[in-house]
């Protein structure tokens, strides 16, 4: 008999389903290196995990899923790895068209989209426009995303408006700051998951994770399963979120 506890989605408390989950999908390279394979193979395997977890989130009833797919710092990787990641992204967007439509999922992005290759931007725009009426779940892909770059952009946007007399200093509130980030009016993430075991944020959603529950698993992203995901959701539901209160 399997002695491991198995958690079905039925074990989740419906009133405590997080509205927004953010995931740092880390460990693709190590997954491949462990198998003496090229790192790209790990990214390929990782894209299957993306499909699986997106589907799981939709089934569980998550409103927003934000996936860290490529950081501003990732531009410093070898050109061949960047090119392979971009090709994979394009392939993913094409192959997931039907999946997104069938599951009523709207695709959005956060990050410096203008830095991505034109063909990738085109594919993204197409996927965003064909899914824009879908209201089952929003899938936000963080691409060429960095929390610091996002904050700098927000400061510039607000400073410009202040200089032009469009906003008073008194109007600069946490809400206004939030609105000027890529995530705009999205609720902040309730739960932040990082695979690959590293206890760090790596420039992800710095402002937005102020009160996110953090869960780090040693599992490498290509091995991350629906079962483990549900287990994390279950653990999240046992946590007491105090928000500074008692
Ligand atoms: C995460 O996996 C995917 C991206 C950053 C694009 P990594 O490529 O960082 O994998 P590791 O951390 O080297 O194992
Ligand atoms: C974080 O992973 C970025 C993504 C998952 C896209 P990294 O592998 O780039 O982060 P570090 O280098 O371990 O901090
Ligand atoms: Mg990594």
PDB file of C-alpha atoms and ligand atoms in Angstrom:
ATOM      1  CA  UNK A   1       0.000   0.000   0.000  1.00  0.00           C
ATOM      2  CA  UNK A   2       1.150   3.521  -0.664  1.00  0.00           C
ATOM      3  CA  UNK A   3       1.922   5.039   2.721  1.00  0.00           C
ATOM      4  CA  UNK A   4       2.262   8.599   1.430  1.00  0.00           C
ATOM      5  CA  UNK A   5      -0.754  10.726   2.259  1.00  0.00           C
ATOM      6  CA  UNK A   6      -2.602  11.528  -0.896  1.00  0.00           C
ATOM      7  CA  UNK A   7      -4.503  14.776  -1.085  1.00  0.00           C
ATOM      8  CA  UNK A   8      -7.297  15.076  -3.524  1.00  0.00           C
ATOM      9  CA  UNK A   9      -8.642  18.505  -4.353  1.00  0.00           C
ATOM     10  CA  UNK A  10     -11.700  17.469  -2.317  1.00  0.00           C
ATOM     11  CA  UNK A  11      -9.628  17.849   0.837  1.00  0.00           C
ATOM     12  CA  UNK A  12      -9.302  21.580   0.169  1.00  0.00           C
ATOM     13  CA  UNK A  13     -11.475  24.055   2.037  1.00  0.00           C
ATOM     14  CA  UNK A  14     -13.435  25.960  -0.643  1.00  0.00           C
ATOM     15  CA  UNK A  15     -13.600  29.183   1.387  1.00  0.00           C
ATOM     16  CA  UNK A  16      -9.790  29.290   1.658  1.00  0.00           C
ATOM     17  CA  UNK A  17      -8.803  28.794  -1.973  1.00  0.00           C
ATOM     18  CA  UNK A  18      -6.164  31.446  -2.753  1.00  0.00           C
ATOM     19  CA  UNK A  19      -7.292  34.011  -5.278  1.00  0.00           C
ATOM     20  CA  UNK A  20      -3.808  34.616  -6.660  1.00  0.00           C
ATOM     21  CA  UNK A  21      -0.911  32.154  -6.770  1.00  0.00           C
ATOM     22  CA  UNK A  22       2.546  33.182  -7.972  1.00  0.00           C
ATOM     23  CA  UNK A  23       5.170  30.591  -8.881  1.00  0.00           C
ATOM     24  CA  UNK A  24       8.943  30.859  -9.351  1.00  0.00           C
ATOM     25  CA  UNK A  25       9.428  27.919 -11.704  1.00  0.00           C
ATOM     26  CA  UNK A  26      13.038  27.038 -10.913  1.00  0.00           C
ATOM     27  CA  UNK A  27      15.209  23.967 -11.444  1.00  0.00           C
ATOM     28  CA  UNK A  28      14.860  23.126 -15.137  1.00  0.00           C
ATOM     29  CA  UNK A  29      18.612  23.327 -15.740  1.00  0.00           C
ATOM     30  CA  UNK A  30      19.503  21.148 -12.752  1.00  0.00           C
ATOM     31  CA  UNK A  31      16.872  18.606 -13.767  1.00  0.00           C
ATOM     32  CA  UNK A  32      18.622  18.182 -17.132  1.00  0.00           C
ATOM     33  CA  UNK A  33      22.176  18.358 -15.749  1.00  0.00           C
ATOM     34  CA  UNK A  34      21.380  15.556 -13.287  1.00  0.00           C
ATOM     35  CA  UNK A  35      20.543  13.411 -16.305  1.00  0.00           C
ATOM     36  CA  UNK A  36      23.616  14.539 -18.248  1.00  0.00           C
ATOM     37  CA  UNK A  37      21.297  16.246 -20.679  1.00  0.00           C
ATOM     38  CA  UNK A  38      21.415  19.705 -22.195  1.00  0.00           C
ATOM     39  CA  UNK A  39      19.718  22.349 -20.004  1.00  0.00           C
ATOM     40  CA  UNK A  40      17.276  22.996 -22.838  1.00  0.00           C
ATOM     41  CA  UNK A  41      15.808  19.524 -22.280  1.00  0.00           C
ATOM     42  CA  UNK A  42      14.946  20.648 -18.764  1.00  0.00           C
ATOM     43  CA  UNK A  43      13.121  23.702 -20.105  1.00  0.00           C
ATOM     44  CA  UNK A  44      11.215  21.463 -22.516  1.00  0.00           C
ATOM     45  CA  UNK A  45      10.174  19.135 -19.725  1.00  0.00           C
ATOM     46  CA  UNK A  46       9.314  22.204 -17.629  1.00  0.00           C
ATOM     47  CA  UNK A  47       6.814  23.421 -20.190  1.00  0.00           C
ATOM     48  CA  UNK A  48       4.817  20.206 -19.693  1.00  0.00           C
ATOM     49  CA  UNK A  49       4.668  21.053 -15.980  1.00  0.00           C
ATOM     50  CA  UNK A  50       3.329  24.496 -16.872  1.00  0.00           C
ATOM     51  CA  UNK A  51       0.471  22.904 -18.809  1.00  0.00           C
ATOM     52  CA  UNK A  52      -0.282  20.555 -15.916  1.00  0.00           C
ATOM     53  CA  UNK A  53      -0.262  23.238 -13.208  1.00  0.00           C
ATOM     54  CA  UNK A  54      -2.294  25.727 -15.286  1.00  0.00           C
ATOM     55  CA  UNK A  55      -4.935  23.040 -15.770  1.00  0.00           C
ATOM     56  CA  UNK A  56      -4.889  22.192 -12.056  1.00  0.00           C
ATOM     57  CA  UNK A  57      -5.336  25.845 -11.063  1.00  0.00           C
ATOM     58  CA  UNK A  58      -8.309  26.188 -13.373  1.00  0.00           C
ATOM     59  CA  UNK A  59      -9.912  23.056 -11.941  1.00  0.00           C
ATOM     60  CA  UNK A  60      -9.329  24.181  -8.362  1.00  0.00           C
ATOM     61  CA  UNK A  61     -10.845  27.587  -9.079  1.00  0.00           C
ATOM     62  CA  UNK A  62      -7.850  29.912  -8.775  1.00  0.00           C
ATOM     63  CA  UNK A  63      -8.602  33.399 -10.184  1.00  0.00           C
ATOM     64  CA  UNK A  64      -5.027  34.449 -11.004  1.00  0.00           C
ATOM     65  CA  UNK A  65      -1.891  32.442 -11.644  1.00  0.00           C
ATOM     66  CA  UNK A  66       1.359  34.340 -12.229  1.00  0.00           C
ATOM     67  CA  UNK A  67       4.291  32.328 -13.554  1.00  0.00           C
ATOM     68  CA  UNK A  68       7.868  33.619 -13.486  1.00  0.00           C
ATOM     69  CA  UNK A  69       9.102  32.389 -16.842  1.00  0.00           C
ATOM     70  CA  UNK A  70      11.999  34.754 -17.649  1.00  0.00           C
ATOM     71  CA  UNK A  71      13.621  37.429 -15.494  1.00  0.00           C
ATOM     72  CA  UNK A  72      15.397  40.650 -16.466  1.00  0.00           C
ATOM     73  CA  UNK A  73      18.574  38.969 -15.154  1.00  0.00           C
ATOM     74  CA  UNK A  74      18.022  35.900 -17.336  1.00  0.00           C
ATOM     75  CA  UNK A  75      19.112  38.027 -20.347  1.00  0.00           C
ATOM     76  CA  UNK A  76      22.646  37.430 -19.039  1.00  0.00           C
ATOM     77  CA  UNK A  77      22.456  33.717 -19.839  1.00  0.00           C
ATOM     78  CA  UNK A  78      24.212  32.302 -22.918  1.00  0.00           C
ATOM     79  CA  UNK A  79      22.598  33.395 -26.182  1.00  0.00           C
ATOM     80  CA  UNK A  80      21.842  29.790 -27.143  1.00  0.00           C
ATOM     81  CA  UNK A  81      19.854  29.192 -23.952  1.00  0.00           C
ATOM     82  CA  UNK A  82      17.913  32.448 -24.377  1.00  0.00           C
ATOM     83  CA  UNK A  83      17.118  31.588 -27.993  1.00  0.00           C
ATOM     84  CA  UNK A  84      15.932  28.115 -27.000  1.00  0.00           C
ATOM     85  CA  UNK A  85      13.716  29.579 -24.259  1.00  0.00           C
ATOM     86  CA  UNK A  86      12.151  32.038 -26.725  1.00  0.00           C
ATOM     87  CA  UNK A  87      11.512  29.275 -29.270  1.00  0.00           C
ATOM     88  CA  UNK A  88       9.969  27.148 -26.558  1.00  0.00           C
ATOM     89  CA  UNK A  89       7.753  30.010 -25.446  1.00  0.00           C
ATOM     90  CA  UNK A  90       6.517  30.529 -28.984  1.00  0.00           C
ATOM     91  CA  UNK A  91       5.837  26.823 -29.352  1.00  0.00           C
ATOM     92  CA  UNK A  92       4.004  26.783 -26.037  1.00  0.00           C
ATOM     93  CA  UNK A  93       1.786  29.727 -27.007  1.00  0.00           C
ATOM     94  CA  UNK A  94       0.849  28.021 -30.264  1.00  0.00           C
ATOM     95  CA  UNK A  95       0.211  24.593 -28.774  1.00  0.00           C
ATOM     96  CA  UNK A  96      -1.821  25.950 -25.835  1.00  0.00           C
ATOM     97  CA  UNK A  97      -4.280  27.976 -27.914  1.00  0.00           C
ATOM     98  CA  UNK A  98      -6.950  25.314 -27.729  1.00  0.00           C
ATOM     99  CA  UNK A  99      -6.266  24.467 -24.089  1.00  0.00           C
ATOM    100  CA  UNK A 100      -6.712  28.124 -23.075  1.00  0.00           C
ATOM    101  CA  UNK A 101      -9.893  28.452 -25.136  1.00  0.00           C
ATOM    102  CA  UNK A 102     -11.392  25.168 -23.882  1.00  0.00           C
ATOM    103  CA  UNK A 103     -10.677  26.080 -20.282  1.00  0.00           C
ATOM    104  CA  UNK A 104     -11.863  29.690 -20.479  1.00  0.00           C
ATOM    105  CA  UNK A 105      -8.444  31.063 -19.505  1.00  0.00           C
ATOM    106  CA  UNK A 106      -7.316  34.588 -20.342  1.00  0.00           C
ATOM    107  CA  UNK A 107      -3.632  35.070 -21.050  1.00  0.00           C
ATOM    108  CA  UNK A 108      -1.828  38.213 -19.915  1.00  0.00           C
ATOM    109  CA  UNK A 109       1.795  39.240 -19.427  1.00  0.00           C
ATOM    110  CA  UNK A 110       3.856  41.308 -17.036  1.00  0.00           C
ATOM    111  CA  UNK A 111       7.361  42.554 -17.751  1.00  0.00           C
ATOM    112  CA  UNK A 112       9.365  44.298 -20.450  1.00  0.00           C
ATOM    113  CA  UNK A 113       7.535  42.652 -23.334  1.00  0.00           C
ATOM    114  CA  UNK A 114       9.143  45.095 -25.776  1.00  0.00           C
ATOM    115  CA  UNK A 115      12.513  43.398 -25.172  1.00  0.00           C
ATOM    116  CA  UNK A 116      11.258  40.029 -26.453  1.00  0.00           C
ATOM    117  CA  UNK A 117      11.901  38.970 -30.065  1.00  0.00           C
ATOM    118  CA  UNK A 118       9.265  40.359 -32.436  1.00  0.00           C
ATOM    119  CA  UNK A 119       7.948  36.922 -33.426  1.00  0.00           C
ATOM    120  CA  UNK A 120       7.396  36.064 -29.749  1.00  0.00           C
ATOM    121  CA  UNK A 121       5.634  39.395 -29.172  1.00  0.00           C
ATOM    122  CA  UNK A 122       3.347  38.679 -32.118  1.00  0.00           C
ATOM    123  CA  UNK A 123       2.453  35.246 -30.776  1.00  0.00           C
ATOM    124  CA  UNK A 124       1.803  36.740 -27.329  1.00  0.00           C
ATOM    125  CA  UNK A 125      -0.419  39.470 -28.765  1.00  0.00           C
ATOM    126  CA  UNK A 126      -2.354  36.922 -30.738  1.00  0.00           C
ATOM    127  CA  UNK A 127      -2.840  34.684 -27.702  1.00  0.00           C
ATOM    128  CA  UNK A 128      -3.860  37.660 -25.547  1.00  0.00           C
ATOM    129  CA  UNK A 129      -6.385  38.936 -28.043  1.00  0.00           C
ATOM    130  CA  UNK A 130      -7.949  35.537 -28.776  1.00  0.00           C
ATOM    131  CA  UNK A 131      -8.390  34.860 -25.046  1.00  0.00           C
ATOM    132  CA  UNK A 132      -9.429  38.338 -23.927  1.00  0.00           C
ATOM    133  CA  UNK A 133     -13.103  37.452 -23.414  1.00  0.00           C
ATOM    134  CA  UNK A 134     -12.252  34.402 -21.272  1.00  0.00           C
ATOM    135  CA  UNK A 135     -13.230  34.903 -17.660  1.00  0.00           C
ATOM    136  CA  UNK A 136     -12.555  31.563 -15.972  1.00  0.00           C
ATOM    137  CA  UNK A 137      -9.011  32.337 -14.853  1.00  0.00           C
ATOM    138  CA  UNK A 138      -6.222  34.773 -15.702  1.00  0.00           C
ATOM    139  CA  UNK A 139      -2.805  33.376 -16.493  1.00  0.00           C
ATOM    140  CA  UNK A 140      -0.098  36.021 -16.178  1.00  0.00           C
ATOM    141  CA  UNK A 141       3.263  35.186 -17.732  1.00  0.00           C
ATOM    142  CA  UNK A 142       6.151  37.154 -16.235  1.00  0.00           C
ATOM    143  CA  UNK A 143       8.522  37.648 -19.164  1.00  0.00           C
ATOM    144  CA  UNK A 144      11.634  39.776 -19.020  1.00  0.00           C
ATOM    145  CA  UNK A 145      10.205  40.647 -15.623  1.00  0.00           C
ATOM    146  CA  UNK A 146      12.119  42.191 -12.735  1.00  0.00           C
ATOM    147  CA  UNK A 147      10.609  43.638  -9.579  1.00  0.00           C
ATOM    148  CA  UNK A 148      13.135  46.476  -9.373  1.00  0.00           C
ATOM    149  CA  UNK A 149      12.647  47.489 -13.015  1.00  0.00           C
ATOM    150  CA  UNK A 150       8.902  47.439 -12.362  1.00  0.00           C
ATOM    151  CA  UNK A 151       9.299  49.718  -9.338  1.00  0.00           C
ATOM    152  CA  UNK A 152      11.544  52.128 -11.289  1.00  0.00           C
ATOM    153  CA  UNK A 153       8.940  52.306 -14.055  1.00  0.00           C
ATOM    154  CA  UNK A 154       6.183  52.962 -11.504  1.00  0.00           C
ATOM    155  CA  UNK A 155       8.211  55.770  -9.870  1.00  0.00           C
ATOM    156  CA  UNK A 156       8.854  57.374 -13.260  1.00  0.00           C
ATOM    157  CA  UNK A 157       5.191  57.139 -14.264  1.00  0.00           C
ATOM    158  CA  UNK A 158       3.987  58.655 -11.001  1.00  0.00           C
ATOM    159  CA  UNK A 159       6.720  61.335 -11.009  1.00  0.00           C
ATOM    160  CA  UNK A 160       5.767  62.328 -14.557  1.00  0.00           C
ATOM    161  CA  UNK A 161       2.123  62.703 -13.587  1.00  0.00           C
ATOM    162  CA  UNK A 162       3.076  64.710 -10.495  1.00  0.00           C
ATOM    163  CA  UNK A 163       5.324  66.981 -12.547  1.00  0.00           C
ATOM    164  CA  UNK A 164       2.529  67.570 -15.034  1.00  0.00           C
ATOM    165  CA  UNK A 165       0.217  68.444 -12.156  1.00  0.00           C
ATOM    166  CA  UNK A 166      -2.020  65.432 -12.814  1.00  0.00           C
ATOM    167  CA  UNK A 167      -1.611  64.033  -9.290  1.00  0.00           C
ATOM    168  CA  UNK A 168      -1.115  65.700  -5.926  1.00  0.00           C
ATOM    169  CA  UNK A 169       1.567  64.338  -3.573  1.00  0.00           C
ATOM    170  CA  UNK A 170      -1.185  63.473  -1.076  1.00  0.00           C
ATOM    171  CA  UNK A 171      -2.752  61.187  -3.668  1.00  0.00           C
ATOM    172  CA  UNK A 172       0.330  58.937  -3.670  1.00  0.00           C
ATOM    173  CA  UNK A 173      -0.901  56.020  -1.582  1.00  0.00           C
ATOM    174  CA  UNK A 174      -0.080  52.300  -1.515  1.00  0.00           C
ATOM    175  CA  UNK A 175      -3.150  51.764  -3.723  1.00  0.00           C
ATOM    176  CA  UNK A 176      -1.895  54.268  -6.293  1.00  0.00           C
ATOM    177  CA  UNK A 177       1.542  52.626  -6.287  1.00  0.00           C
ATOM    178  CA  UNK A 178      -0.076  49.199  -6.844  1.00  0.00           C
ATOM    179  CA  UNK A 179      -2.110  50.535  -9.739  1.00  0.00           C
ATOM    180  CA  UNK A 180       1.045  51.766 -11.448  1.00  0.00           C
ATOM    181  CA  UNK A 181       2.749  48.376 -11.364  1.00  0.00           C
ATOM    182  CA  UNK A 182       2.406  45.812 -14.174  1.00  0.00           C
ATOM    183  CA  UNK A 183      -0.056  43.932 -11.973  1.00  0.00           C
ATOM    184  CA  UNK A 184      -2.364  46.984 -11.858  1.00  0.00           C
ATOM    185  CA  UNK A 185      -5.624  46.128 -10.160  1.00  0.00           C
ATOM    186  CA  UNK A 186      -4.815  42.450  -9.529  1.00  0.00           C
ATOM    187  CA  UNK A 187      -5.121  41.215  -5.967  1.00  0.00           C
ATOM    188  CA  UNK A 188      -1.698  40.609  -4.376  1.00  0.00           C
ATOM    189  CA  UNK A 189      -0.535  36.974  -4.436  1.00  0.00           C
ATOM    190  CA  UNK A 190      -1.828  35.003  -1.461  1.00  0.00           C
ATOM    191  CA  UNK A 191       0.664  32.233  -2.014  1.00  0.00           C
ATOM    192  CA  UNK A 192       4.162  32.277  -3.497  1.00  0.00           C
ATOM    193  CA  UNK A 193       5.662  28.914  -4.444  1.00  0.00           C
ATOM    194  CA  UNK A 194       9.291  28.391  -5.458  1.00  0.00           C
ATOM    195  CA  UNK A 195      10.506  25.063  -6.800  1.00  0.00           C
ATOM    196  CA  UNK A 196      14.191  24.071  -6.917  1.00  0.00           C
ATOM    197  CA  UNK A 197      14.848  24.656  -3.211  1.00  0.00           C
ATOM    198  CA  UNK A 198      16.489  28.089  -3.195  1.00  0.00           C
ATOM    199  CA  UNK A 199      15.241  30.342  -0.393  1.00  0.00           C
ATOM    200  CA  UNK A 200      15.210  33.558  -2.366  1.00  0.00           C
ATOM    201  CA  UNK A 201      12.890  35.842  -4.267  1.00  0.00           C
ATOM    202  CA  UNK A 202      15.136  36.546  -7.296  1.00  0.00           C
ATOM    203  CA  UNK A 203      13.518  39.925  -8.028  1.00  0.00           C
ATOM    204  CA  UNK A 204       9.967  38.584  -8.337  1.00  0.00           C
ATOM    205  CA  UNK A 205       6.928  40.731  -7.418  1.00  0.00           C
ATOM    206  CA  UNK A 206       8.835  42.611  -4.707  1.00  0.00           C
ATOM    207  CA  UNK A 207       6.011  44.974  -3.788  1.00  0.00           C
ATOM    208  CA  UNK A 208       3.144  42.550  -4.303  1.00  0.00           C
ATOM    209  CA  UNK A 209       4.368  39.719  -2.034  1.00  0.00           C
ATOM    210  CA  UNK A 210       4.293  41.868   1.134  1.00  0.00           C
ATOM    211  CA  UNK A 211       1.904  39.406   2.816  1.00  0.00           C
ATOM    212  CA  UNK A 212       2.116  36.358   0.568  1.00  0.00           C
ATOM    213  CA  UNK A 213       2.519  32.991   2.251  1.00  0.00           C
ATOM    214  CA  UNK A 214       5.814  31.548   0.983  1.00  0.00           C
ATOM    215  CA  UNK A 215       6.355  27.901   0.217  1.00  0.00           C
ATOM    216  CA  UNK A 216       9.671  26.567  -1.106  1.00  0.00           C
ATOM    217  CA  UNK A 217       9.951  22.975  -2.295  1.00  0.00           C
ATOM    218  CA  UNK A 218      13.163  21.142  -3.225  1.00  0.00           C
ATOM    219  CA  UNK A 219      11.349  19.510  -6.142  1.00  0.00           C
ATOM    220  CA  UNK A 220      12.749  20.706  -9.460  1.00  0.00           C
ATOM    221  CA  UNK A 221      10.137  22.336 -11.701  1.00  0.00           C
ATOM    222  CA  UNK A 222      10.031  19.514 -14.314  1.00  0.00           C
ATOM    223  CA  UNK A 223       9.203  17.047 -11.497  1.00  0.00           C
ATOM    224  CA  UNK A 224       6.595  19.279  -9.820  1.00  0.00           C
ATOM    225  CA  UNK A 225       3.309  17.387  -9.816  1.00  0.00           C
ATOM    226  CA  UNK A 226      -0.332  18.154  -9.337  1.00  0.00           C
ATOM    227  CA  UNK A 227      -0.239  16.029  -6.156  1.00  0.00           C
ATOM    228  CA  UNK A 228       2.512  18.152  -4.623  1.00  0.00           C
ATOM    229  CA  UNK A 229       0.766  21.323  -5.717  1.00  0.00           C
ATOM    230  CA  UNK A 230      -2.438  20.276  -3.950  1.00  0.00           C
ATOM    231  CA  UNK A 231      -0.387  19.330  -0.881  1.00  0.00           C
ATOM    232  CA  UNK A 232       1.048  22.864  -0.819  1.00  0.00           C
ATOM    233  CA  UNK A 233      -2.442  24.337  -1.135  1.00  0.00           C
ATOM    234  CA  UNK A 234      -3.498  22.168   1.769  1.00  0.00           C
ATOM    235  CA  UNK A 235      -0.517  23.398   3.839  1.00  0.00           C
ATOM    236  CA  UNK A 236      -1.384  26.990   2.869  1.00  0.00           C
ATOM    237  CA  UNK A 237      -4.901  26.495   4.179  1.00  0.00           C
ATOM    238  CA  UNK A 238      -3.533  25.448   7.581  1.00  0.00           C
ATOM    239  CA  UNK A 239      -1.524  28.649   7.957  1.00  0.00           C
ATOM    240  CA  UNK A 240      -2.823  31.501  10.059  1.00  0.00           C
ATOM    241  CA  UNK A 241      -2.571  34.719   8.080  1.00  0.00           C
ATOM    242  CA  UNK A 242      -2.355  37.522  10.603  1.00  0.00           C
ATOM    243  CA  UNK A 243      -1.393  40.545   8.475  1.00  0.00           C
ATOM    244  CA  UNK A 244       0.319  42.086  11.479  1.00  0.00           C
ATOM    245  CA  UNK A 245      -2.721  41.765  13.694  1.00  0.00           C
ATOM    246  CA  UNK A 246      -3.141  39.377  16.643  1.00  0.00           C
TER     247      UNK A 246
HETATM  248  C1  LIG B   1      14.133  28.116 -14.326  1.00  0.00           C
HETATM  249  O1  LIG B   1      15.051  27.094 -14.398  1.00  0.00           O
HETATM  250  C2  LIG B   1      13.739  28.635 -15.684  1.00  0.00           C
HETATM  251  C3  LIG B   1      14.330  29.935 -16.017  1.00  0.00           C
HETATM  252  C4  LIG B   1      14.983  30.703 -15.210  1.00  0.00           C
HETATM  253  C5  LIG B   1      14.154  30.387 -17.386  1.00  0.00           C
HETATM  254  P1  LIG B   1      16.612  27.362 -14.414  1.00  0.00           P
HETATM  255  O2  LIG B   1      17.061  27.413 -15.838  1.00  0.00           O
HETATM  256  O3  LIG B   1      16.972  28.533 -13.598  1.00  0.00           O
HETATM  257  O4  LIG B   1      17.133  26.032 -13.745  1.00  0.00           O
HETATM  258  P2  LIG B   1      18.298  25.889 -12.676  1.00  0.00           P
HETATM  259  O5  LIG B   1      17.980  26.794 -11.547  1.00  0.00           O
HETATM  260  O6  LIG B   1      19.557  26.264 -13.376  1.00  0.00           O
HETATM  261  O7  LIG B   1      18.249  24.461 -12.289  1.00  0.00           O
HETATM  262  C1  LIG B   2      14.270  32.817 -11.144  1.00  0.00           C
HETATM  263  O1  LIG B   2      15.142  31.782 -11.375  1.00  0.00           O
HETATM  264  C2  LIG B   2      13.705  33.298 -12.452  1.00  0.00           C
HETATM  265  C3  LIG B   2      12.750  32.398 -13.089  1.00  0.00           C
HETATM  266  C4  LIG B   2      12.291  31.299 -12.595  1.00  0.00           C
HETATM  267  C5  LIG B   2      12.287  32.826 -14.381  1.00  0.00           C
HETATM  268  P1  LIG B   2      16.699  32.024 -11.576  1.00  0.00           P
HETATM  269  O2  LIG B   2      17.315  30.691 -11.751  1.00  0.00           O
HETATM  270  O3  LIG B   2      16.932  33.003 -12.651  1.00  0.00           O
HETATM  271  O4  LIG B   2      17.109  32.693 -10.201  1.00  0.00           O
HETATM  272  P2  LIG B   2      18.495  32.648  -9.418  1.00  0.00           P
HETATM  273  O5  LIG B   2      19.570  32.957 -10.413  1.00  0.00           O
HETATM  274  O6  LIG B   2      18.632  31.272  -8.862  1.00  0.00           O
HETATM  275  O7  LIG B   2      18.328  33.670  -8.344  1.00  0.00           O
HETATM  276 MG1  LIG B   3      17.456  28.750 -11.649  1.00  0.00          MG
END
